[in-house]
Amino acid sequence: MKGLYQMNIKEIPFSYFGSYMSISYSDELGFTLKSLRGKSKKNMDVLRIIPTVNNMPVDYEFEANYFSILIKFNNGSISICFEGDSKIVFYGKGKNVGLKLDTLPIYNFEYNYLMGKKGSEYCVINSYKNLTKFLVFSVNGKVGLSQNIFIDDCASTNKANNTSIIDVKSNSDNEFICVIEDIPTHMKVPDYKEYNFETSLNSTKKLFDEYYLAQPKVDEKYKNSLLKASYINWSSFVKPQGYLKRYTILASNSTFLGAWSWDHCFNALALAGVNDKLAFDQMAVLFDYQDEYGQIPGSLSDSTIRWNFTKPPIQGLFFSKMMKKINFTKETLEKIYNYIEKQVLFYVKFKDSNMDGIFEYHHGNDSGQDNSTIFKGAMVVDTPDLTAFIINAMDMLSKVAEKLNRNSEKEYWSNKADELTKLFLNYFIVDDLPVARETVTGEILSNNALLPLVSLVLGNRLPKYIRDKMIDLVTSERYLTKWGIATEAIDSDEYQDDAYWRGPIWAPTTLLFVEALEECGENELAIDIAKRYCELVDKNGFAENFNAITGEGLRDKSFTWTASTFIYLAAKVYEYNSQRINNIK
């Protein structure tokens, strides 16, 4: 199994396009089946996968690639792959080889069911701890259930020291096929068809290869990372169920089980020009729940909608970028226009409480940079990036209005963007640099955070002397390291190597600055930072964020916007290098 598709399953979960199931490995629990449903976030583990011989656990070695897992032990093996997006197939070989599936019950009402006719029993797992259900059956083996359940007269959320283990044993031919199937609602019954492991394996490989081969071209040195990034995104799609009306990329299928309302933009941009329907769906999935006031949820999953935060309104800016790669139909442009117009009007009405025309973040989470030092005072804050994003959105509305032959609306939004730019310059620019202010008092917030400099996304709307000073600062040794742009100046007393938005390098800020530098005509600088990011993830993987000084991957090691940003920037670097070669010729 070694080779091109080999993966580190300790860092990247094993999953399948559209599935709400994954398998991971940890030194503590070994292999575990996890639920990817939003309601399962606090306790993702459904069960432990324990290979047995003569019904006793055995030591084993394993190999994993993007399509299958091979568990090897003395005199036997168990292979695992997906059969479509709702079933996982286990193929065991060897004398008296079997499986124990420890369902890890937590609560005193949490137990499972042995069902079916004698000789063809199957189990239903009712995983109370993560609010999911699964079907377990064997086509040619035996399924049993051993439980030690304590049920008292207290509430079902009381914890208890219970056990519930499903045993799967091989048949007389010393092999078995076991299937675990997701039950999305109430119940299913076993599908005792003929399961062919190799057929399932080849089908999975074909589906992934089709996705991977559609990705943009990158330099040869980055092809292995492109493969890994493609798998992370492909395996993080979940299918339309519950609240999700479209195929949706999770922020992460390790820890962040939903689409967050700025993560989705980076995933959409990476898909633009690759799979335009999926690209638009990544944007639209949050707008499916845009409320009457124009707000979109802060995050969305199949089973959760969160309204208490909004995330930065970068959607207008990203639709503008996507329009360079996708020729949207008139009908789709009208949808986009309506989405962003309502969103802008939401900010006008609800995010300007003192009605000074400047937009405010009520909480750090609303900015996306949750714990940036800008927000250390726990107050409502005016930061330049937010108003800049609204100006970007107004510019997008003007462009789309022109495409739709709505000339009066084109002029209206163009004038609004001009007026807001003047207000931005008067309010935020001090000594030729943007500052953040406390909303209530207007007092300047002294800090070394990167966040105010994100307003460089205004590009040529900023006077050149201001642009130049901002660029000089963000590309100085205070922020720009060997690996990229730190989120807190590294000479700041508040800088920390691993403190979320108080130092580490992140994918979204990297992409925003690369694009902003291009808008300012600084193409060489933009490519330089894009190359640093590509080198960073090529060396250290697709972590949630990275130590700005050492480049070490931090937190979640399989994050989709990290992968999507790499795909987008690596393609940009490839185009730049190709153009240079052509110019030399």
Coordinates of C-alpha atoms in Angstrom, one line a residue:
M1 CA 0.0 0.0 0.0
K2 CA 3.0 2.3 0.2
G3 CA 3.2 4.9 -2.6
L4 CA 1.7 8.0 -4.0
Y5 CA -1.6 7.8 -2.1
Q6 CA -0.2 6.9 1.3
M7 CA -1.5 9.0 4.2
N8 CA -0.9 9.7 7.8
I9 CA -4.2 8.7 9.4
K10 CA -3.1 10.1 12.7
E11 CA -3.4 13.6 11.1
I12 CA -5.8 13.2 8.2
P13 CA -9.1 11.3 8.8
F14 CA -10.0 8.6 6.4
S15 CA -13.3 9.5 4.8
Y16 CA -15.3 9.7 1.5
F17 CA -16.9 12.4 -0.6
G18 CA -20.4 13.1 0.9
S19 CA -20.0 10.9 4.0
Y20 CA -20.8 11.7 7.5
M21 CA -18.4 9.0 8.8
S22 CA -14.6 9.0 9.1
I23 CA -12.0 6.7 10.7
S24 CA -9.0 8.1 12.6
Y25 CA -6.2 6.6 14.6
S26 CA -4.8 7.7 17.9
D27 CA -2.2 6.1 20.2
E28 CA -4.7 6.2 23.0
L29 CA -7.7 4.5 21.4
G30 CA -6.4 3.0 18.2
F31 CA -8.8 3.1 15.3
T32 CA -12.1 4.9 15.9
L33 CA -15.2 5.5 13.8
K34 CA -16.3 9.1 14.1
S35 CA -19.5 11.0 13.4
L36 CA -19.1 14.1 11.2
R37 CA -22.5 15.5 12.1
G38 CA -22.6 18.9 13.6
K39 CA -24.5 17.7 16.7
S40 CA -21.6 15.3 17.4
K41 CA -18.9 17.9 17.7
K42 CA -18.5 17.5 21.5
N43 CA -18.1 13.7 21.2
M44 CA -17.2 12.5 17.8
D45 CA -16.2 8.9 18.6
V46 CA -18.8 6.3 17.8
L47 CA -16.8 3.2 18.5
R48 CA -13.4 1.6 18.7
I49 CA -12.3 -0.8 16.0
I50 CA -10.4 -3.7 17.7
P51 CA -9.1 -6.6 15.6
T52 CA -9.4 -10.0 17.3
V53 CA -8.3 -13.6 16.9
N54 CA -10.3 -16.2 18.8
N55 CA -12.3 -13.3 20.1
M56 CA -9.3 -11.8 21.8
P57 CA -7.7 -8.4 20.9
V58 CA -4.4 -8.7 19.0
D59 CA -1.4 -6.5 18.4
Y60 CA -1.3 -5.2 14.9
E61 CA 0.4 -3.0 12.4
F62 CA -1.4 -0.9 9.8
E63 CA -1.0 1.0 6.6
A64 CA -3.4 3.6 5.2
N65 CA -4.0 5.4 1.9
Y66 CA -6.7 7.6 0.6
F67 CA -8.9 4.6 -0.4
S68 CA -8.3 1.8 2.2
I69 CA -6.8 0.8 5.5
L70 CA -4.9 -2.5 5.9
I71 CA -4.6 -3.9 9.5
K72 CA -2.1 -6.7 9.7
F73 CA -1.4 -9.2 12.5
N74 CA -0.2 -12.8 13.0
N75 CA -2.1 -15.1 10.7
G76 CA -4.6 -12.5 9.5
S77 CA -5.6 -9.1 8.3
I78 CA -8.6 -6.8 8.1
S79 CA -9.0 -4.4 5.2
I80 CA -11.3 -1.3 5.3
C81 CA -12.8 0.8 2.6
F82 CA -16.0 2.8 1.8
E83 CA -18.9 1.5 -0.2
G84 CA -20.4 4.8 -1.4
D85 CA -20.9 7.6 1.1
S86 CA -23.0 5.7 3.7
K87 CA -21.3 2.3 4.2
I88 CA -17.9 1.2 5.4
V89 CA -16.8 -2.4 4.5
F90 CA -14.5 -4.5 6.6
Y91 CA -13.0 -7.5 5.0
G92 CA -11.3 -10.0 7.4
K93 CA -9.1 -12.9 6.5
G94 CA -7.5 -15.6 8.6
K95 CA -8.3 -18.3 11.0
N96 CA -10.8 -17.2 13.7
V97 CA -10.2 -13.5 12.7
G98 CA -12.9 -11.1 14.0
L99 CA -13.7 -7.6 15.2
K100 CA -14.8 -6.1 18.5
L101 CA -16.6 -2.8 18.0
D102 CA -16.5 -1.1 21.4
T103 CA -19.3 1.5 21.2
L104 CA -17.9 3.5 24.2
P105 CA -21.2 4.3 26.0
I106 CA -21.1 7.2 28.3
Y107 CA -24.6 7.7 29.7
N108 CA -26.7 5.3 31.8
F109 CA -29.5 5.0 29.1
E110 CA -27.0 4.4 26.3
Y111 CA -27.2 0.9 24.9
N112 CA -27.5 -0.9 21.6
Y113 CA -29.8 -3.5 20.0
L114 CA -29.3 -7.0 18.7
M115 CA -32.0 -7.7 16.1
G116 CA -32.9 -10.0 13.2
K117 CA -33.6 -13.7 12.9
K118 CA -31.5 -16.3 14.6
G119 CA -28.4 -17.0 12.6
S120 CA -28.6 -13.7 10.8
E121 CA -28.5 -11.2 13.6
Y122 CA -27.5 -7.6 13.2
C123 CA -27.0 -4.7 15.5
V124 CA -28.2 -1.1 15.7
I125 CA -25.9 1.3 17.5
N126 CA -27.9 4.1 19.2
S127 CA -25.0 6.4 20.1
Y128 CA -26.6 8.7 22.6
K129 CA -23.4 10.5 23.3
N130 CA -23.2 11.9 19.8
L131 CA -26.9 11.6 18.8
T132 CA -26.3 9.2 15.9
K133 CA -27.4 5.7 14.8
F134 CA -25.5 3.1 12.8
L135 CA -26.4 -0.4 11.4
V136 CA -23.8 -3.2 11.8
F137 CA -24.2 -6.5 9.9
S138 CA -22.2 -9.2 8.3
V139 CA -22.9 -10.8 5.0
N140 CA -21.0 -14.0 5.7
G141 CA -20.0 -13.9 9.4
K142 CA -21.7 -13.7 12.7
V143 CA -22.7 -10.7 14.8
G144 CA -23.2 -10.7 18.5
L145 CA -23.7 -8.1 21.3
S146 CA -22.3 -8.1 24.8
Q147 CA -23.5 -5.4 27.2
N148 CA -23.2 -4.5 30.8
I149 CA -25.7 -1.7 31.2
F150 CA -26.7 0.1 34.4
I151 CA -30.0 2.0 34.1
D152 CA -31.1 3.9 37.2
D153 CA -34.0 6.2 37.9
C154 CA -32.1 9.3 37.2
A155 CA -31.9 11.4 34.0
S156 CA -30.6 9.9 30.8
T157 CA -27.7 12.4 30.8
N158 CA -26.2 10.9 34.0
K159 CA -22.9 9.2 33.2
A160 CA -22.4 5.5 34.0
N161 CA -19.6 2.9 33.7
N162 CA -21.3 0.8 31.1
T163 CA -20.0 -1.4 28.3
S164 CA -21.5 -2.3 25.0
I165 CA -19.4 -4.3 22.5
I166 CA -20.4 -5.8 19.2
D167 CA -18.5 -9.0 18.2
V168 CA -18.1 -9.9 14.5
K169 CA -16.7 -13.4 13.9
S170 CA -15.6 -15.1 10.7
N171 CA -17.4 -17.9 9.1
S172 CA -16.2 -21.4 8.4
D173 CA -14.1 -20.2 5.5
N174 CA -12.1 -18.0 7.9
E175 CA -13.2 -14.7 6.4
F176 CA -15.9 -12.2 6.9
I177 CA -17.4 -9.1 5.4
C178 CA -18.8 -6.6 7.9
V179 CA -20.7 -3.5 7.0
I180 CA -21.2 -0.4 9.1
E181 CA -24.0 1.8 7.7
D182 CA -25.0 5.3 8.7
I183 CA -28.6 5.7 9.7
P184 CA -29.5 9.4 9.2
T185 CA -32.9 9.3 10.8
H186 CA -34.7 6.4 12.6
M187 CA -34.0 3.0 11.1
K188 CA -32.6 0.9 8.3
V189 CA -32.4 -2.9 7.7
P190 CA -29.3 -4.8 6.3
D191 CA -28.8 -4.9 2.6
Y192 CA -27.5 -8.4 2.2
K193 CA -26.2 -8.0 -1.3
E194 CA -22.9 -9.4 -2.5
Y195 CA -20.1 -7.0 -1.4
N196 CA -16.9 -7.1 -3.4
F197 CA -14.1 -5.3 -1.6
E198 CA -11.9 -4.7 -4.7
T199 CA -14.9 -3.3 -6.6
S200 CA -15.7 -0.9 -3.8
L201 CA -12.0 0.1 -3.6
N202 CA -11.7 0.7 -7.3
S203 CA -14.9 2.8 -7.4
T204 CA -13.5 5.0 -4.6
K205 CA -10.2 5.5 -6.4
K206 CA -12.0 6.4 -9.7
L207 CA -14.2 9.0 -7.9
F208 CA -11.3 10.6 -6.2
D209 CA -9.0 10.6 -9.2
E210 CA -11.7 12.4 -11.2
Y211 CA -11.8 15.1 -8.6
Y212 CA -8.0 15.4 -8.3
L213 CA -7.3 15.5 -12.0
A214 CA -9.7 18.4 -12.4
Q215 CA -7.5 20.5 -10.0
P216 CA -5.4 23.4 -11.5
K217 CA -1.8 22.8 -12.6
V218 CA 0.9 23.4 -10.0
D219 CA 4.7 23.2 -10.2
E220 CA 6.1 19.7 -10.1
K221 CA 7.6 20.2 -6.6
Y222 CA 4.1 20.8 -5.2
K223 CA 2.2 17.8 -6.9
N224 CA 2.3 15.6 -3.8
S225 CA 0.9 18.5 -1.7
L226 CA -1.7 19.1 -4.3
L227 CA -2.8 15.5 -4.0
K228 CA -3.0 15.7 -0.2
A229 CA -4.9 19.0 -0.4
S230 CA -7.3 17.5 -2.9
Y231 CA -7.9 14.5 -0.6
I232 CA -8.5 16.7 2.5
N233 CA -11.1 18.7 0.6
W234 CA -12.7 15.8 -1.2
S235 CA -13.0 13.7 1.9
S236 CA -14.4 16.7 3.9
F237 CA -17.5 17.1 1.7
V238 CA -20.8 16.0 3.3
K239 CA -23.9 15.4 1.3
P240 CA -27.1 17.4 1.5
Q241 CA -29.0 16.3 4.6
G242 CA -30.7 18.1 7.5
Y243 CA -30.0 21.8 7.3
L244 CA -27.5 21.4 4.4
K245 CA -29.2 21.8 1.0
R246 CA -26.0 21.3 -1.0
Y247 CA -22.8 19.3 -1.0
T248 CA -20.7 21.2 1.5
I249 CA -17.0 21.2 2.5
L250 CA -16.6 21.1 6.3
A251 CA -14.1 23.5 7.8
S252 CA -12.5 20.3 9.0
N253 CA -13.6 16.7 9.4
S254 CA -11.3 16.4 12.4
T255 CA -12.8 19.1 14.7
F256 CA -14.8 21.8 12.9
L257 CA -18.0 20.0 11.7
G258 CA -19.7 22.7 9.7
A259 CA -19.2 25.5 7.2
W260 CA -18.2 28.7 8.8
S261 CA -19.2 31.9 7.2
W262 CA -15.8 33.0 5.9
D263 CA -14.1 29.6 5.6
H264 CA -16.6 28.7 2.9
C265 CA -15.3 31.6 0.7
F266 CA -11.8 30.2 0.5
N267 CA -13.1 26.7 -0.4
A268 CA -15.4 28.2 -3.0
L269 CA -12.6 30.2 -4.6
A270 CA -10.3 27.1 -4.9
L271 CA -13.1 25.3 -6.7
A272 CA -13.9 28.2 -9.1
G273 CA -12.9 27.2 -12.6
V274 CA -12.5 23.6 -11.4
N275 CA -16.1 22.6 -10.5
D276 CA -18.2 25.7 -10.9
K277 CA -21.4 24.2 -9.5
L278 CA -19.6 23.0 -6.3
A279 CA -17.9 26.4 -6.1
F280 CA -21.2 28.3 -6.2
D281 CA -22.7 25.9 -3.8
Q282 CA -20.0 26.5 -1.2
M283 CA -21.0 30.2 -1.3
A284 CA -24.7 29.7 -1.5
V285 CA -25.0 27.1 1.3
L286 CA -24.8 29.8 4.0
F287 CA -27.0 32.2 2.0
D288 CA -29.7 29.5 1.9
Y289 CA -30.4 30.7 5.5
Q290 CA -29.9 34.4 5.0
D291 CA -32.6 35.9 7.3
E292 CA -35.0 38.7 6.6
Y293 CA -32.5 41.3 7.9
G294 CA -29.7 40.0 5.6
Q295 CA -27.5 38.2 8.2
I296 CA -26.1 34.8 7.3
P297 CA -25.4 32.2 10.0
G298 CA -22.0 32.3 11.6
S299 CA -21.8 28.5 10.9
L300 CA -24.0 25.8 9.5
S301 CA -24.0 22.0 9.6
D302 CA -26.5 19.3 8.9
S303 CA -27.8 19.6 12.4
T304 CA -26.7 23.0 13.8
I305 CA -27.2 26.7 12.9
R306 CA -25.4 29.3 14.9
W307 CA -26.5 32.9 14.8
N308 CA -24.6 34.5 17.7
F309 CA -21.6 35.5 15.5
T310 CA -21.5 36.7 11.9
K311 CA -17.8 36.4 10.7
P312 CA -16.3 39.1 8.4
P313 CA -18.4 39.9 5.3
I314 CA -15.9 38.9 2.7
Q315 CA -18.5 37.3 0.4
G316 CA -18.8 40.3 -2.0
L317 CA -15.0 40.4 -2.4
F318 CA -14.9 36.7 -3.1
F319 CA -17.8 36.7 -5.5
S320 CA -15.8 39.3 -7.4
K321 CA -12.8 37.0 -7.5
M322 CA -14.9 34.0 -8.6
M323 CA -16.3 36.1 -11.5
K324 CA -12.9 36.1 -13.0
K325 CA -13.0 32.4 -13.3
I326 CA -16.7 31.6 -13.7
N327 CA -19.1 33.0 -16.4
F328 CA -22.1 33.2 -14.1
T329 CA -25.6 33.1 -15.8
K330 CA -27.9 36.1 -15.5
E331 CA -30.0 34.1 -13.1
T332 CA -27.1 33.4 -10.9
L333 CA -25.8 37.0 -11.0
E334 CA -29.2 38.1 -9.8
K335 CA -29.0 35.7 -6.9
I336 CA -25.5 37.0 -6.0
Y337 CA -26.7 40.6 -6.2
N338 CA -29.6 39.9 -3.9
Y339 CA -27.4 38.0 -1.4
I340 CA -24.8 40.8 -1.1
E341 CA -27.2 43.7 -1.2
K342 CA -29.1 42.2 1.7
Q343 CA -25.9 41.5 3.5
V344 CA -24.6 45.1 3.1
L345 CA -27.9 46.5 4.3
F346 CA -27.7 44.3 7.4
Y347 CA -24.4 45.9 8.3
V348 CA -25.8 49.4 7.6
K349 CA -28.7 48.8 9.9
F350 CA -27.3 46.6 12.7
K351 CA -23.5 47.0 12.7
D352 CA -23.4 50.8 13.1
S353 CA -25.0 51.4 16.5
N354 CA -23.7 55.0 16.9
M355 CA -24.8 55.7 13.3
D356 CA -21.5 57.3 12.3
G357 CA -21.3 55.4 9.0
I358 CA -18.4 53.2 10.2
F359 CA -19.1 49.5 10.8
E360 CA -18.3 47.7 14.1
Y361 CA -17.4 44.3 15.4
H362 CA -19.4 43.4 18.5
H363 CA -17.1 40.5 19.4
G364 CA -13.8 39.2 18.3
N365 CA -15.4 36.1 16.7
D366 CA -17.3 38.4 14.3
S367 CA -13.9 39.4 12.8
G368 CA -12.8 35.8 12.2
Q369 CA -9.7 36.7 14.1
D370 CA -11.3 35.7 17.4
N371 CA -8.7 36.6 20.0
S372 CA -6.7 39.1 18.1
T373 CA -5.2 41.6 20.5
I374 CA -7.5 44.2 19.0
F375 CA -10.3 42.6 21.1
K376 CA -8.4 42.1 24.4
G377 CA -10.5 44.9 26.1
A378 CA -13.8 43.0 25.4
M379 CA -15.5 46.0 23.9
V380 CA -17.3 47.0 20.7
V381 CA -14.6 48.0 18.1
D382 CA -14.3 49.8 14.8
T383 CA -11.6 48.1 12.8
P384 CA -10.6 49.2 9.3
D385 CA -10.9 45.7 7.7
L386 CA -14.6 45.5 8.3
T387 CA -15.4 48.8 6.6
A388 CA -13.0 47.8 3.8
F389 CA -14.9 44.6 3.2
I390 CA -18.2 46.5 2.9
I391 CA -16.6 48.8 0.4
N392 CA -15.5 45.7 -1.6
A393 CA -19.0 44.5 -1.4
M394 CA -20.4 47.8 -2.7
D395 CA -17.9 47.6 -5.6
M396 CA -19.1 44.1 -6.4
L397 CA -22.7 45.3 -6.4
S398 CA -21.8 48.0 -8.8
K399 CA -20.1 45.6 -11.2
V400 CA -22.9 43.0 -11.1
A401 CA -25.5 45.8 -11.6
E402 CA -23.6 46.8 -14.7
K403 CA -23.7 43.2 -16.0
L404 CA -27.4 43.1 -15.3
N405 CA -27.9 46.5 -17.2
R406 CA -29.1 48.1 -14.0
N407 CA -27.4 51.4 -14.6
S408 CA -29.0 53.4 -11.8
E409 CA -28.0 50.7 -9.2
K410 CA -24.5 50.6 -10.7
E411 CA -24.1 54.4 -10.1
Y412 CA -25.7 54.1 -6.7
W413 CA -23.3 51.5 -5.3
S414 CA -20.3 53.1 -7.0
N415 CA -21.2 56.4 -5.3
K416 CA -21.8 54.7 -1.9
A417 CA -18.4 53.0 -2.2
D418 CA -16.7 56.3 -2.9
E419 CA -18.4 58.0 0.0
L420 CA -17.5 55.2 2.4
T421 CA -13.9 55.3 1.2
K422 CA -13.6 59.0 2.1
L423 CA -15.1 58.3 5.5
F424 CA -12.7 55.4 5.9
L425 CA -9.7 57.6 5.2
N426 CA -10.8 60.4 7.5
Y427 CA -11.6 58.0 10.4
F428 CA -9.1 55.2 10.3
I429 CA -5.9 56.7 8.8
V430 CA -3.5 58.1 11.4
D431 CA 0.1 58.9 10.4
D432 CA -0.6 57.2 7.0
L433 CA -1.6 53.9 8.6
P434 CA -4.9 52.4 9.5
V435 CA -5.8 52.1 13.2
A436 CA -8.6 50.4 15.2
R437 CA -10.8 52.5 17.5
E438 CA -13.2 51.8 20.4
T439 CA -16.6 52.4 19.0
V440 CA -18.1 54.3 21.9
T441 CA -15.3 56.7 22.6
G442 CA -13.5 56.8 19.2
E443 CA -10.2 56.2 21.2
I444 CA -7.4 54.7 19.2
L445 CA -6.6 51.1 20.4
S446 CA -2.8 50.8 20.6
N447 CA -1.8 47.3 19.4
N448 CA 0.5 45.3 17.1
A449 CA -2.2 43.1 15.6
L450 CA -2.3 42.4 11.8
L451 CA -6.0 42.9 11.6
P452 CA -6.1 46.7 10.7
L453 CA -3.6 46.1 7.9
V454 CA -6.0 43.7 6.3
S455 CA -7.8 46.8 5.0
L456 CA -5.1 46.7 2.2
V457 CA -7.8 44.8 0.4
L458 CA -9.1 48.2 -0.7
G459 CA -6.2 48.2 -3.2
N460 CA -6.2 51.2 -5.5
R461 CA -8.9 52.9 -3.4
L462 CA -6.2 53.7 -1.0
P463 CA -3.9 56.7 -1.8
K464 CA -0.5 55.4 -3.0
Y465 CA 1.4 56.9 0.0
I466 CA -0.9 55.0 2.4
R467 CA -0.6 51.8 0.4
D468 CA 3.1 52.0 0.3
K469 CA 3.4 52.6 4.0
M470 CA 1.1 49.7 4.8
I471 CA 3.0 47.4 2.4
D472 CA 6.3 48.4 3.9
L473 CA 5.0 47.5 7.4
V474 CA 3.3 44.2 6.5
T475 CA 6.4 43.1 4.6
S476 CA 8.9 44.2 7.3
E477 CA 10.6 41.8 9.7
R478 CA 8.0 42.7 12.3
Y479 CA 5.4 40.6 10.4
L480 CA 6.9 38.8 7.5
T481 CA 9.0 35.7 8.4
K482 CA 10.6 33.0 6.3
W483 CA 7.1 31.3 6.2
G484 CA 4.7 34.1 5.8
I485 CA 2.8 36.9 7.6
A486 CA 2.3 36.6 11.3
T487 CA -1.0 37.8 12.9
E488 CA 0.8 39.7 15.6
A489 CA 4.1 41.5 15.2
I490 CA 6.8 39.1 16.3
D491 CA 8.5 41.8 18.3
S492 CA 5.3 42.5 20.2
D493 CA 5.1 41.7 24.0
E494 CA 1.8 40.0 23.2
Y495 CA 3.1 37.8 20.4
Q496 CA 2.8 34.0 21.1
D497 CA 4.0 31.1 19.0
D498 CA 0.7 29.2 19.5
A499 CA -2.1 31.5 20.5
Y500 CA -4.5 31.4 17.6
W501 CA -4.7 34.9 16.2
R502 CA -1.9 36.4 18.4
G503 CA 1.0 35.3 16.2
P504 CA 0.5 32.2 14.0
I505 CA 0.3 32.3 10.2
W506 CA -3.1 31.5 8.8
A507 CA -4.3 30.6 5.3
P508 CA -7.1 33.3 5.0
T509 CA -4.9 36.3 5.9
T510 CA -2.2 35.0 3.6
L511 CA -4.6 34.8 0.6
L512 CA -6.1 38.2 1.4
F513 CA -2.7 39.9 1.4
V514 CA -1.5 38.1 -1.7
E515 CA -4.7 39.3 -3.5
A516 CA -4.4 42.8 -2.0
L517 CA -0.8 43.2 -3.1
E518 CA -1.8 42.2 -6.6
E519 CA -4.5 44.8 -6.6
C520 CA -1.9 47.4 -5.5
G521 CA 0.3 46.4 -8.5
E522 CA 2.9 44.6 -6.3
N523 CA 2.9 41.4 -8.2
E524 CA 6.5 40.3 -7.3
L525 CA 5.7 40.8 -3.6
A526 CA 2.4 38.9 -3.9
I527 CA 4.1 35.9 -5.6
D528 CA 6.9 36.0 -3.0
I529 CA 4.4 35.6 -0.2
A530 CA 2.4 33.0 -2.1
K531 CA 5.6 31.0 -2.6
R532 CA 6.4 31.2 1.2
Y533 CA 3.0 29.8 2.0
C534 CA 3.3 27.0 -0.6
E535 CA 6.7 26.1 0.9
L536 CA 5.2 26.2 4.4
V537 CA 2.4 23.7 3.7
D538 CA 4.6 21.6 1.5
K539 CA 6.9 21.1 4.4
N540 CA 4.5 21.1 7.3
G541 CA 1.1 20.0 6.0
F542 CA -2.3 21.5 6.1
A543 CA -2.7 22.5 9.8
E544 CA -5.2 25.0 11.1
N545 CA -2.4 27.5 11.6
F546 CA 1.4 27.6 11.8
N547 CA 4.2 28.9 14.2
A548 CA 5.2 32.1 12.4
I549 CA 8.9 31.6 13.3
T550 CA 9.5 27.8 12.9
G551 CA 6.7 27.0 10.5
E552 CA 5.5 24.1 12.7
G553 CA 1.9 23.1 12.0
L554 CA -0.5 23.9 15.0
R555 CA -3.8 22.7 16.3
D556 CA -6.0 20.7 13.8
K557 CA -3.7 19.1 11.2
S558 CA -6.3 18.7 8.4
F559 CA -8.0 22.0 7.7
T560 CA -9.8 22.7 4.4
W561 CA -9.2 26.4 4.0
T562 CA -5.5 25.7 4.5
A563 CA -5.8 23.2 1.6
S564 CA -7.9 25.4 -0.6
T565 CA -5.6 28.4 -0.1
F566 CA -2.7 26.2 -1.1
I567 CA -4.5 25.0 -4.3
Y568 CA -5.3 28.6 -5.2
L569 CA -1.9 30.1 -4.5
A570 CA 0.1 27.1 -5.9
A571 CA -1.8 27.6 -9.2
K572 CA -1.0 31.3 -9.1
V573 CA 2.7 30.5 -8.6
Y574 CA 2.5 28.1 -11.5
E575 CA 0.9 30.6 -13.8
Y576 CA 3.5 33.2 -12.8
N577 CA 6.4 30.8 -13.4
S578 CA 5.0 29.7 -16.8
Q579 CA 4.6 33.2 -17.9
R580 CA 8.2 34.1 -17.0
I581 CA 9.4 31.1 -19.0
N582 CA 7.3 32.1 -22.0
N583 CA 8.6 35.6 -21.8
I584 CA 12.2 34.4 -21.8
K585 CA 11.5 32.3 -24.9

